[in-house]
Amino acid sequence: YRDELKPYGRLLRRRVLERAEAVRSRVSKRAIERIRSTCENCPWLHVQAEEGGDWSVLIQGRPACFVEINSPEDRYPAKLWRDAEAYFSSMADDTALPGGRYLCAQALVSKRLPFLSGLSLGRVCHFVQLAISEKRILGHLSGTIVPYSRSRAKAKELLAQGLQPAETPGEGYAMVTWESLRPCLLSIFDERRPEDAPIALANLKRIIRSKHNLDLSETAL
């Protein structure tokens, strides 16, 4: 609650392991698996189901004031973003932050950065989310989080400006062009029914590759 992070089951398991590691103790796999049942048997706690098969725990009678980490709403002052951009742009090229919002936020909190002073861990998680998805201050690279200028997204952006593919076609495959893409899409959608779910871009690439021996690169188009 103090961190303003909703106590999802996956987070509780992580926290238990973190606490045990901090005191150089070990937690058995069985104990981790019994966290939910332990919470359910406690009269002070309320366990509820969440989307995706997860669950969360609330303290009975205590207001739930948690940060919506995925929210695009930015309530942070402009100075915070200016200071953050200056800090991350000065990071050495061989440094990176842990991948994942939670681990990245923990690393940032441990640095005691002035522009994040006073923010809970949940708020810093939200900051990381906005810095990646909205502000383009941070980005992903090989399982880590880095300044946007070094990220995979920035590299793809530069490739797209020059209409260059992000990867070379595999052996036996050709790169999709606008001319070859149209008949591919027509053949794919002709086979689908109105009630079928939308096709994710990653799946579209796989279908075009398997049915038409073509590699689709959005940066090349």
Short mmCIF file of C-alpha atoms in Angstrom, two decimals:
data_model
loop_
_atom_site.label_atom_id
_atom_site.label_comp_id
_atom_site.label_asym_id
_atom_site.label_seq_id
_atom_site.Cartn_x
_atom_site.Cartn_y
_atom_site.Cartn_z
CA TYR A 1 0.00 0.00 0.00
CA ARG A 2 2.81 2.45 0.83
CA ASP A 3 4.31 1.88 -2.60
CA GLU A 4 0.91 2.48 -4.27
CA LEU A 5 1.27 -0.79 -6.16
CA LYS A 6 -1.80 -3.03 -6.29
CA PRO A 7 -0.88 -6.30 -4.54
CA TYR A 8 -1.28 -8.73 -7.42
CA GLY A 9 -0.34 -12.33 -6.76
CA ARG A 10 2.72 -12.15 -9.00
CA LEU A 11 3.93 -9.05 -7.13
CA LEU A 12 3.35 -10.60 -3.71
CA ARG A 13 5.41 -13.63 -4.70
CA ARG A 14 8.21 -11.37 -5.89
CA ARG A 15 8.09 -9.30 -2.71
CA VAL A 16 8.26 -12.36 -0.46
CA LEU A 17 11.36 -13.55 -2.32
CA GLU A 18 12.90 -10.07 -2.13
CA ARG A 19 12.34 -9.88 1.64
CA ALA A 20 13.81 -13.33 2.13
CA GLU A 21 16.86 -12.45 0.05
CA ALA A 22 17.35 -9.25 2.04
CA VAL A 23 17.77 -11.24 5.26
CA ARG A 24 19.66 -14.06 3.53
CA SER A 25 16.86 -16.51 4.07
CA ARG A 26 15.32 -19.11 1.77
CA VAL A 27 11.67 -19.57 0.92
CA SER A 28 10.51 -22.96 -0.24
CA LYS A 29 8.62 -23.39 -3.47
CA ARG A 30 5.73 -24.83 -1.48
CA ALA A 31 5.54 -21.68 0.68
CA ILE A 32 5.40 -19.48 -2.43
CA GLU A 33 2.62 -21.62 -3.88
CA ARG A 34 0.63 -21.28 -0.64
CA ILE A 35 0.65 -17.46 -0.54
CA ARG A 36 -2.83 -17.21 -2.03
CA SER A 37 -4.40 -19.77 0.32
CA THR A 38 -2.68 -18.09 3.27
CA CYS A 39 -4.21 -14.75 2.27
CA GLU A 40 -7.63 -16.34 1.73
CA ASN A 41 -7.55 -17.79 5.26
CA CYS A 42 -6.73 -14.43 6.84
CA PRO A 43 -9.86 -12.54 8.03
CA TRP A 44 -8.11 -9.19 7.56
CA LEU A 45 -7.56 -9.74 3.85
CA HIS A 46 -9.80 -9.99 0.79
CA VAL A 47 -8.61 -11.98 -2.22
CA GLN A 48 -10.19 -11.22 -5.59
CA ALA A 49 -9.74 -12.57 -9.10
CA GLU A 50 -8.11 -10.39 -11.75
CA GLU A 51 -7.86 -10.55 -15.53
CA GLY A 52 -5.57 -13.08 -17.13
CA GLY A 53 -5.94 -15.59 -14.32
CA ASP A 54 -4.09 -13.43 -11.79
CA TRP A 55 -5.42 -12.39 -8.37
CA SER A 56 -4.91 -9.58 -5.90
CA VAL A 57 -5.21 -9.04 -2.15
CA LEU A 58 -6.78 -6.04 -0.40
CA ILE A 59 -6.74 -5.12 3.29
CA GLN A 60 -10.27 -5.20 4.68
CA GLY A 61 -11.58 -1.72 5.50
CA ARG A 62 -8.56 0.14 4.13
CA PRO A 63 -9.00 2.45 1.11
CA ALA A 64 -7.31 1.12 -2.02
CA CYS A 65 -5.28 3.96 -3.52
CA PHE A 66 -3.07 2.40 -6.16
CA VAL A 67 -1.34 3.85 -9.20
CA GLU A 68 -2.71 2.80 -12.59
CA ILE A 69 0.65 2.03 -14.14
CA ASN A 70 -0.69 1.65 -17.69
CA SER A 71 -2.53 4.99 -17.65
CA PRO A 72 -1.40 7.45 -20.36
CA GLU A 73 -2.34 10.37 -18.10
CA ASP A 74 0.67 12.54 -17.27
CA ARG A 75 0.36 14.48 -14.01
CA TYR A 76 4.05 15.10 -13.54
CA PRO A 77 5.55 18.60 -13.82
CA ALA A 78 7.37 19.62 -16.99
CA LYS A 79 10.57 20.16 -14.99
CA LEU A 80 10.59 16.49 -13.98
CA TRP A 81 10.61 15.45 -17.64
CA ARG A 82 13.29 17.98 -18.55
CA ASP A 83 15.53 16.77 -15.72
CA ALA A 84 14.83 13.13 -16.60
CA GLU A 85 15.72 13.67 -20.24
CA ALA A 86 18.94 15.42 -19.26
CA TYR A 87 19.88 12.60 -16.88
CA PHE A 88 19.20 9.73 -19.27
CA SER A 89 20.83 11.45 -22.23
CA SER A 90 24.03 11.67 -20.18
CA MET A 91 24.12 7.94 -19.37
CA ALA A 92 27.23 6.15 -20.57
CA ASP A 93 26.80 4.03 -23.68
CA ASP A 94 27.69 0.83 -21.81
CA THR A 95 25.09 1.26 -19.05
CA ALA A 96 21.50 0.05 -19.00
CA LEU A 97 18.63 -0.39 -16.59
CA PRO A 98 16.93 -3.71 -15.83
CA GLY A 99 14.18 -4.71 -18.22
CA GLY A 100 10.60 -4.48 -16.97
CA ARG A 101 8.93 -1.51 -15.32
CA TYR A 102 9.11 -2.85 -11.78
CA LEU A 103 12.81 -3.75 -11.81
CA CYS A 104 13.67 -0.55 -13.67
CA ALA A 105 11.72 1.53 -11.14
CA GLN A 106 13.48 -0.20 -8.25
CA ALA A 107 16.86 0.60 -9.80
CA LEU A 108 15.90 4.25 -10.28
CA VAL A 109 14.59 4.58 -6.71
CA SER A 110 17.86 3.15 -5.39
CA LYS A 111 19.77 5.91 -7.20
CA ARG A 112 17.90 8.59 -5.19
CA LEU A 113 17.54 10.82 -8.24
CA PRO A 114 16.41 14.35 -7.30
CA PHE A 115 13.76 14.55 -10.03
CA LEU A 116 12.07 11.39 -8.66
CA SER A 117 12.25 12.51 -5.03
CA GLY A 118 8.99 11.99 -3.15
CA LEU A 119 7.53 9.54 -5.68
CA SER A 120 6.42 6.13 -4.50
CA LEU A 121 7.65 2.98 -6.22
CA GLY A 122 4.29 2.76 -7.97
CA ARG A 123 4.65 6.32 -9.26
CA VAL A 124 8.14 5.58 -10.53
CA CYS A 125 6.75 2.51 -12.34
CA HIS A 126 4.22 4.82 -13.99
CA PHE A 127 7.00 7.28 -14.81
CA VAL A 128 8.93 4.49 -16.55
CA GLN A 129 5.82 3.51 -18.52
CA LEU A 130 5.27 7.09 -19.72
CA ALA A 131 8.97 7.60 -20.44
CA ILE A 132 8.80 4.62 -22.81
CA SER A 133 5.33 4.82 -24.33
CA GLU A 134 4.63 8.55 -24.44
CA LYS A 135 7.76 10.65 -23.94
CA ARG A 136 10.32 8.59 -25.88
CA ILE A 137 12.92 9.21 -23.21
CA LEU A 138 13.51 5.50 -22.57
CA GLY A 139 13.26 2.42 -24.76
CA HIS A 140 13.97 -1.30 -24.90
CA LEU A 141 17.16 -2.98 -26.09
CA SER A 142 18.05 -6.67 -25.71
CA GLY A 143 15.98 -7.19 -22.58
CA THR A 144 17.12 -3.98 -20.90
CA ILE A 145 15.86 -0.39 -20.71
CA VAL A 146 18.12 2.28 -22.18
CA PRO A 147 17.90 5.92 -23.27
CA TYR A 148 15.60 6.17 -26.27
CA SER A 149 18.47 7.24 -28.54
CA ARG A 150 20.01 3.76 -28.04
CA SER A 151 16.76 1.78 -28.14
CA ARG A 152 15.48 -0.71 -30.68
CA ALA A 153 12.56 1.63 -31.40
CA LYS A 154 14.91 4.48 -32.33
CA ALA A 155 16.96 2.20 -34.57
CA LYS A 156 13.78 1.09 -36.36
CA GLU A 157 12.70 4.71 -36.68
CA LEU A 158 15.95 5.59 -38.46
CA LEU A 159 15.62 2.56 -40.73
CA ALA A 160 12.07 3.55 -41.61
CA GLN A 161 13.21 7.02 -42.62
CA GLY A 162 15.50 5.40 -45.20
CA LEU A 163 12.96 2.67 -46.07
CA GLN A 164 15.44 0.04 -44.94
CA PRO A 165 14.41 -3.36 -43.53
CA ALA A 166 15.13 -4.04 -39.87
CA GLU A 167 16.45 -7.48 -40.81
CA THR A 168 17.69 -9.09 -43.99
CA PRO A 169 15.35 -11.67 -45.55
CA GLY A 170 15.91 -15.28 -44.63
CA GLU A 171 17.36 -17.72 -47.14
CA GLY A 172 14.75 -18.51 -49.76
CA TYR A 173 12.64 -15.48 -48.90
CA ALA A 174 12.23 -12.08 -50.53
CA MET A 175 11.39 -8.76 -48.89
CA VAL A 176 7.79 -7.57 -49.23
CA THR A 177 7.21 -4.48 -51.38
CA TRP A 178 4.03 -2.43 -51.67
CA GLU A 179 3.37 -4.17 -55.00
CA SER A 180 3.67 -7.68 -53.53
CA LEU A 181 1.94 -6.84 -50.25
CA ARG A 182 -1.45 -6.05 -51.75
CA PRO A 183 -2.14 -9.50 -53.28
CA CYS A 184 -0.86 -11.14 -50.10
CA LEU A 185 -3.32 -9.22 -47.94
CA LEU A 186 -6.18 -9.85 -50.33
CA SER A 187 -5.59 -13.59 -50.26
CA ILE A 188 -5.33 -13.64 -46.47
CA PHE A 189 -8.48 -11.62 -45.82
CA ASP A 190 -10.46 -13.48 -48.48
CA GLU A 191 -10.04 -16.60 -46.34
CA ARG A 192 -11.29 -14.97 -43.13
CA ARG A 193 -14.83 -14.82 -41.81
CA PRO A 194 -16.51 -11.68 -40.37
CA GLU A 195 -16.52 -13.19 -36.87
CA ASP A 196 -12.79 -13.93 -36.89
CA ALA A 197 -10.60 -11.95 -34.49
CA PRO A 198 -8.26 -9.24 -35.84
CA ILE A 199 -4.83 -10.37 -36.96
CA ALA A 200 -1.92 -9.11 -34.86
CA LEU A 201 0.98 -7.65 -36.85
CA ALA A 202 3.33 -10.38 -35.61
CA ASN A 203 0.91 -13.05 -36.83
CA LEU A 204 0.48 -11.27 -40.14
CA LYS A 205 4.21 -11.44 -40.70
CA ARG A 206 4.20 -15.15 -39.91
CA ILE A 207 1.28 -15.84 -42.28
CA ILE A 208 2.85 -13.91 -45.16
CA ARG A 209 6.13 -15.72 -44.61
CA SER A 210 4.61 -19.21 -44.49
CA LYS A 211 2.13 -18.78 -47.35
CA HIS A 212 3.97 -16.46 -49.72
CA ASN A 213 7.69 -16.88 -48.87
CA LEU A 214 8.00 -13.17 -48.22
CA ASP A 215 9.41 -11.28 -45.23
CA LEU A 216 7.40 -8.27 -44.07
CA SER A 217 9.37 -5.40 -42.56
CA GLU A 218 7.36 -2.34 -41.57
CA THR A 219 10.50 -0.16 -41.67
CA ALA A 220 11.04 -1.00 -45.34
CA LEU A 221 7.54 0.19 -46.21
#
